[in-house]
Structures are given as structure tokens and as C-alpha cells.
mmCIF file of C-alpha atoms in Angstrom:
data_model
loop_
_atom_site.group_PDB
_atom_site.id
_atom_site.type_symbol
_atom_site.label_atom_id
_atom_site.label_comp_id
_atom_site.label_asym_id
_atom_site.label_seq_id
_atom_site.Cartn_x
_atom_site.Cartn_y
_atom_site.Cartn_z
ATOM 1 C CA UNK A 1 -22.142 -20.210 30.569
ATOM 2 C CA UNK A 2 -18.565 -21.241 31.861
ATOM 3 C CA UNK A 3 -15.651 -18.710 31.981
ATOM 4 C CA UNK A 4 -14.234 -20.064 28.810
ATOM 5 C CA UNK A 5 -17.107 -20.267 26.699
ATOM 6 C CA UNK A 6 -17.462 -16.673 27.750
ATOM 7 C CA UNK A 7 -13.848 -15.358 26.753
ATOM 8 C CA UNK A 8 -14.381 -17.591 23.097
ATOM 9 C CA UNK A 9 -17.646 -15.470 22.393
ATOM 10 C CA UNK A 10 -15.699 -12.416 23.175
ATOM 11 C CA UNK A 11 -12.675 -13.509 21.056
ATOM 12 C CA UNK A 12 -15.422 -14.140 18.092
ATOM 13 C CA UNK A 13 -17.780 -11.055 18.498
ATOM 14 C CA UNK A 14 -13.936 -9.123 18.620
ATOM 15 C CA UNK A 15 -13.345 -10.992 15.295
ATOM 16 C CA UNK A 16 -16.843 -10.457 13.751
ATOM 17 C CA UNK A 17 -16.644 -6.778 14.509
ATOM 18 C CA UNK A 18 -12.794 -6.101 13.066
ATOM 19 C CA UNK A 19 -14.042 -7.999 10.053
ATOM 20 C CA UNK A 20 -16.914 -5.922 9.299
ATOM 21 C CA UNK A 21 -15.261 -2.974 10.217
ATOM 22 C CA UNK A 22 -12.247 -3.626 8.184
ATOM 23 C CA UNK A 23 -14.665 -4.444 5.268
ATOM 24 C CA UNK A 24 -17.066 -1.453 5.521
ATOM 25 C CA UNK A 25 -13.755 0.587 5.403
ATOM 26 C CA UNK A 26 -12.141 -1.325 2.570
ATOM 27 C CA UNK A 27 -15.424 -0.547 0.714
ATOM 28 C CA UNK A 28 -15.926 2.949 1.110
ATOM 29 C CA UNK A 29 -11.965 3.624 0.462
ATOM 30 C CA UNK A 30 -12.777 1.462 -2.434
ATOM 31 C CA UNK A 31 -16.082 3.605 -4.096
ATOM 32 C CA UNK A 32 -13.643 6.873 -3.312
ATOM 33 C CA UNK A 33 -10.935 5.932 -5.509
ATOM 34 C CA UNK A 34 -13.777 4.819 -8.522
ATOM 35 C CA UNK A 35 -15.783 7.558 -8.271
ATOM 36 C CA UNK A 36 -13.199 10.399 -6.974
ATOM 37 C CA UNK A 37 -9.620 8.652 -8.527
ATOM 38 C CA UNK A 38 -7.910 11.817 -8.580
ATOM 39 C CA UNK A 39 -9.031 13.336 -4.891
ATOM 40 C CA UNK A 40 -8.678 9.873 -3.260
ATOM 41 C CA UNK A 41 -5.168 9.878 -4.664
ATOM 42 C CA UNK A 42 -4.098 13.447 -3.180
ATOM 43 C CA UNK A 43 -5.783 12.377 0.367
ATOM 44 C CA UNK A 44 -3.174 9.333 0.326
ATOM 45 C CA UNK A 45 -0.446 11.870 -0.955
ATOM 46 C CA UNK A 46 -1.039 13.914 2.299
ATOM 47 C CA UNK A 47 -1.641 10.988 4.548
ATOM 48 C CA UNK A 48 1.900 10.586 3.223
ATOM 49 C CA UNK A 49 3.246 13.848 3.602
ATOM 50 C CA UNK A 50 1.951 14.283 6.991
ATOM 51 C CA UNK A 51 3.652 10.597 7.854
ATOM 52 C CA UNK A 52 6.758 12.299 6.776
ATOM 53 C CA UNK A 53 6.272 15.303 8.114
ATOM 54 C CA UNK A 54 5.608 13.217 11.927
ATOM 55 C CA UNK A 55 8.351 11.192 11.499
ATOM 56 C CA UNK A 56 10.942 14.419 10.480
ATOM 57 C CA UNK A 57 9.789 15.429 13.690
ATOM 58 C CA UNK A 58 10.659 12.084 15.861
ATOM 59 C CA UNK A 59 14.545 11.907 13.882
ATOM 60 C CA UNK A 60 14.833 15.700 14.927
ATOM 61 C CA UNK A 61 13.938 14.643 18.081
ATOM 62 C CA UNK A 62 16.074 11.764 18.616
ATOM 63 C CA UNK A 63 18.830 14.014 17.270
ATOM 64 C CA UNK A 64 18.409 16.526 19.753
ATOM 65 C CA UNK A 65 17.508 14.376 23.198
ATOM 66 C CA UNK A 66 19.105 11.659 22.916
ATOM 67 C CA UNK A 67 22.275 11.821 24.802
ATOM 68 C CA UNK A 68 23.351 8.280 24.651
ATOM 69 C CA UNK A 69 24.494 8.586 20.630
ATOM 70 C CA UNK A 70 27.549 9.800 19.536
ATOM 71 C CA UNK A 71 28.128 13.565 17.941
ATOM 72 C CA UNK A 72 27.817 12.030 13.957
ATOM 73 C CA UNK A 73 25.069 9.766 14.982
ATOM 74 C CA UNK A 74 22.571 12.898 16.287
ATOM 75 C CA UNK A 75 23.673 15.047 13.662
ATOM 76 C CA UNK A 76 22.437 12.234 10.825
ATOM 77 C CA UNK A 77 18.879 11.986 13.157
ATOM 78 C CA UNK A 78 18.657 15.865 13.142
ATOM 79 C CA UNK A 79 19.348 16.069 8.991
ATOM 80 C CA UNK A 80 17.432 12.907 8.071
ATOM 81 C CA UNK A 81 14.767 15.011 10.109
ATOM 82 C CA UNK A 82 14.630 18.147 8.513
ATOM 83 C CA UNK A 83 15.148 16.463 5.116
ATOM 84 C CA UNK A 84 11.741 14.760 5.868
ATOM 85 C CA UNK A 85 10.189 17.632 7.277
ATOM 86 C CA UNK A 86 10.887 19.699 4.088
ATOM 87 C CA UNK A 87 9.752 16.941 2.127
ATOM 88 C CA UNK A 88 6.392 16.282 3.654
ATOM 89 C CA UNK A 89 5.941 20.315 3.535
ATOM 90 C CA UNK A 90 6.532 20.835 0.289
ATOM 91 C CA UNK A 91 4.593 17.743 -0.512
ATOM 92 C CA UNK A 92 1.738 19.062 1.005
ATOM 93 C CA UNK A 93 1.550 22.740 -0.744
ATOM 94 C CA UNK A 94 2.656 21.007 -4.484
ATOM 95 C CA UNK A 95 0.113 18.489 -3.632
ATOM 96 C CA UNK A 96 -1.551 17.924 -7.371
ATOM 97 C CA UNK A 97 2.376 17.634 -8.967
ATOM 98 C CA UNK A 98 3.060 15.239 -5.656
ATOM 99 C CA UNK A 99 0.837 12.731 -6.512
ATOM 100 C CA UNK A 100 1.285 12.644 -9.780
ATOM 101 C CA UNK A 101 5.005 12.246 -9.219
ATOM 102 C CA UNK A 102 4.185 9.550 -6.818
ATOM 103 C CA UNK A 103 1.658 7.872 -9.280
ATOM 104 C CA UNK A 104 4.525 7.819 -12.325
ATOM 105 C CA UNK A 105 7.481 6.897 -9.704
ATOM 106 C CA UNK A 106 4.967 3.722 -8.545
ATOM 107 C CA UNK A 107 4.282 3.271 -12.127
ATOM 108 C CA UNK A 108 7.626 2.902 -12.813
ATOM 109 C CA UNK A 109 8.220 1.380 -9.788
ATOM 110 C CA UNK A 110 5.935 -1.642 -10.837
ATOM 111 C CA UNK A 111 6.451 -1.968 -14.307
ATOM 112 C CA UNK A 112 10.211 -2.547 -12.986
ATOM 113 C CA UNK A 113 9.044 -5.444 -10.223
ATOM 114 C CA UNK A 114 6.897 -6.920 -13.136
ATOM 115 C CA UNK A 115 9.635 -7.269 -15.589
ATOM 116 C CA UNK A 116 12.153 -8.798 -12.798
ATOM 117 C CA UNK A 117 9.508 -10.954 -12.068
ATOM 118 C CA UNK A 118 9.425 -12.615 -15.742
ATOM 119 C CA UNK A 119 12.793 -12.766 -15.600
ATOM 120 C CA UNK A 120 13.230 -14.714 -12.255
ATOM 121 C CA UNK A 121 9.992 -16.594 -13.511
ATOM 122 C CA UNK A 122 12.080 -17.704 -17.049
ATOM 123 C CA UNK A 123 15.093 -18.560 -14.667
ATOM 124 C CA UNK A 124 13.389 -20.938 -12.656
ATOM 125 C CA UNK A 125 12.058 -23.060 -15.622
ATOM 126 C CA UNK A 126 13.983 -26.233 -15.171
ATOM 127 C CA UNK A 127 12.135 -26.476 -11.703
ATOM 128 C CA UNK A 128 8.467 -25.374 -12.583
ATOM 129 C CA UNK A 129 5.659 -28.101 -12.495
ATOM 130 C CA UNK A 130 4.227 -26.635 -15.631
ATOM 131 C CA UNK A 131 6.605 -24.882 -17.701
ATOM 132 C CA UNK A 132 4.050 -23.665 -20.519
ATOM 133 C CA UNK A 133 1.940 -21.197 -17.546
ATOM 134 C CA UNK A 134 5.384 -20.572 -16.327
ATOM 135 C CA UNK A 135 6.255 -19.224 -19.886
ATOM 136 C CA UNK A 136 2.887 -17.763 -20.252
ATOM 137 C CA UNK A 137 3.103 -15.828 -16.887
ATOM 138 C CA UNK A 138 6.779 -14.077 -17.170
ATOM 139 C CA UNK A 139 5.900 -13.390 -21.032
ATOM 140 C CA UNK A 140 2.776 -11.688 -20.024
ATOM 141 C CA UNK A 141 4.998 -9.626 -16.448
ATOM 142 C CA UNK A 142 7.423 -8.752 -19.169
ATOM 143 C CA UNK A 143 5.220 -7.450 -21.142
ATOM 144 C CA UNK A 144 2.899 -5.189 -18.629
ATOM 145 C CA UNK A 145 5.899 -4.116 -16.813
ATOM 146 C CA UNK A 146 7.335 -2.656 -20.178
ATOM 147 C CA UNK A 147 4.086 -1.011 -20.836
ATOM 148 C CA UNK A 148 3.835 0.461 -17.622
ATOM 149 C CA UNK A 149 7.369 1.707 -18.056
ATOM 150 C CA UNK A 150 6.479 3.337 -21.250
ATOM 151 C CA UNK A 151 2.987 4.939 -19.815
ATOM 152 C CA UNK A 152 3.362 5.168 -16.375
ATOM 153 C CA UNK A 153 1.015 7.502 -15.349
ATOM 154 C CA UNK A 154 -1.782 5.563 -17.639
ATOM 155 C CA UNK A 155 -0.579 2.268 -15.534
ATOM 156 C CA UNK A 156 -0.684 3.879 -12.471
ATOM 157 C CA UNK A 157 -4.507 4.993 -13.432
ATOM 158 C CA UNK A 158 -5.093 1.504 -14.321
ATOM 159 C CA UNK A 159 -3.645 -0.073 -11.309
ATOM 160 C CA UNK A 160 -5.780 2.512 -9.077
ATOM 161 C CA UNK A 161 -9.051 1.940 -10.191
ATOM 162 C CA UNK A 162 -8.001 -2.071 -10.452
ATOM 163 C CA UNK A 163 -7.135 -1.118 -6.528
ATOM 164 C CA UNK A 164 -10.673 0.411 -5.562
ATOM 165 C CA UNK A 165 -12.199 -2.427 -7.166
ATOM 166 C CA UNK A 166 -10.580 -4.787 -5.559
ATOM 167 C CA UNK A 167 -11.088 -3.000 -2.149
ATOM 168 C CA UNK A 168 -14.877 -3.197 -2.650
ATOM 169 C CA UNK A 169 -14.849 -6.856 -3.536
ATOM 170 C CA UNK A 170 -12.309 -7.859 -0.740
ATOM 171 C CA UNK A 171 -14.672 -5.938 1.928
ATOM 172 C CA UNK A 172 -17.944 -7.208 0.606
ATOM 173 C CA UNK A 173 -16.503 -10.606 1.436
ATOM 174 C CA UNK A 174 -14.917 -9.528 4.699
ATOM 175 C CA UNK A 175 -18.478 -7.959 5.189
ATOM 176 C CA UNK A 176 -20.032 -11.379 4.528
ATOM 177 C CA UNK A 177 -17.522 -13.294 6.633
ATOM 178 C CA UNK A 178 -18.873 -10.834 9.460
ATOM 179 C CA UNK A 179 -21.799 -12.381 9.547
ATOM 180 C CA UNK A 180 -20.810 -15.843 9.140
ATOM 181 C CA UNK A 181 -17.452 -16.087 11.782
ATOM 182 C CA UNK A 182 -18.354 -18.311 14.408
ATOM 183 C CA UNK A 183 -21.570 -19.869 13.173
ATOM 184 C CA UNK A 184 -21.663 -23.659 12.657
ATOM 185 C CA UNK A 185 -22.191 -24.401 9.311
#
């Protein structure tokens, strides 16, 4: 076996194994949220707390070392710091009313994006190849991004479970393509 038939196998087994990896990972993440919606949503609420809570730490930091910025410049690290230090704290000991804040705000959040999206959909009529599934898609954003809007929380519920399912899908195939990157069909 030459040198570079060598390094290709490596490349590919290095493939095969992030693929099933990444799939056996999107599928458990993926049974959490169905079975456990609720828990599985306050474990990403603290993943995100603690994020904010690391990088309050590294803007404090940058405030206080770094003597190349000027006086305004360390000050704004240092208080962007602490503001994200209190936030990931309190985050972490409200964390039921957290993620349910987070879950309407995303809600919100999307129902928002869907709605510009019909919009911007309806605005580019004149150029669209087939204006009736044009018309049919930007009806239909309008219309789930005013529902979510209206019922947030429900649409956040909604697009959480539609998550985990998708996660299980997406890693049974990732699973599957696994097995199958590299072979000669």
C-alpha cells in the first residue's frame, strides 16, 4: 500500500468515524428532547448560561489585561463582562422561567423571520419561476409566523419536538452514510 493510498484511508476512516459520531449524537440529543422536552430544554438553557457566564469572564479579562486599549475601550470589556456574568448567573438559579423566556423570545423570534420571509417572498414575484408556489409559500410563512406570534410558547413546543425529530432522522442517515463513505457502489 503506497503512502497516498494510506493517508486517503485515513482521511475516509476520519470521515466515517465523525459521521457516525456526529449521527449517534444527533440521535440521542434527538430522543432527549421527545421523550424529556422540558429537561432537554433547561440543559441547553445552562449550556447557555454557562457560555455566558465563560465569556463574561474573557471581556472582564480583556478589560483588565489588556494594556494596549484605550481607558473607554477596557472599561466597555470590563461592563459587557459583568453584564454577562450576571446574566448567565441569574440564568442559571431562575433556570425553569429562563427557558421558558428563551422558548417565547425564539418563538417570537421566528414567527417574526417567518412573516419577513412572506413578505420578501411576495416582493420577489415578478422574478420567481413559478409564481403560484411562490404565493403558496409566503401565504403559508405569513401565516405560521403570525401564529407563532400569537402562541409563542405553543410554537416554540412545536418547533422543539419538530427539532428532536429531525435530529433523529438527520443522524440515522449520517449513521447510514457511516457505513457507506468510501465504499464503491
Amino acid at each position: 500500500m503506497s503512502t497516498a493510498s494510506a493517508a486517503d484511508r485515513t482521511a475516509v476512516n476520519g470521515i466515517r468515524t465523525a459521521l457516525g459520531v456526529g449521527g449517534v449524537l444527533a440521535v440521542i440529543v434527538g430522543i432527549l428532547i421527545l421523550v424529556w422536552p422540558a429537561k432537554t430544554a433547561m440543559v441547553v438553557t445552562a449550556i447557555i448560561a454557562i457560555y455566558a457566564i465563560a465569556a463574561g469572564l474573557v471581556y472582564a479579562g480583556l478589560g483588565i489585561f489588556s494594556k494596549h486599549k484605550g481607558g473607554w475601550a477596557r472599561i466597555g470589556h470590563i461592563m459587557l463582562g459583568v453584564l454577562f456574568i450576571i446574566a448567565g448567573i441569574v440564568a442559571l438559579f431562575n433556570l425553569g422561567a429562563t427557558t421558558a423566556w428563551l422558548a417565547v423570545f425564539l418563538g417570537i423570534l421566528v414567527g417574526i423571520m417567518w412573516i419577513v420571509e412572506g413578505i420578501v417572498a411576495l416582493s420577489t414575484l415578478g422574478d420567481a419561476a413559478s409564481k403560484a408556489w411562490t404565493i403558496f409559500f409566503a401565504i403559508l410563512s405569513i401565516i405560521a409566523g403570525i401564529i407563532l406570534l400569537f402562541s409563542p410558547a405553543w410554537g416554540a413546543a412545536v418547533l422543539w419536538l419538530i427539532l428532536g425529530i429531525a435530529l433523529i432522522v438527520l443522524g440515522l442517515l449520517n449513521i447510514i452514510r457511516a457505513f457507506r463513505f468510501g465504499k464503491n457502489a
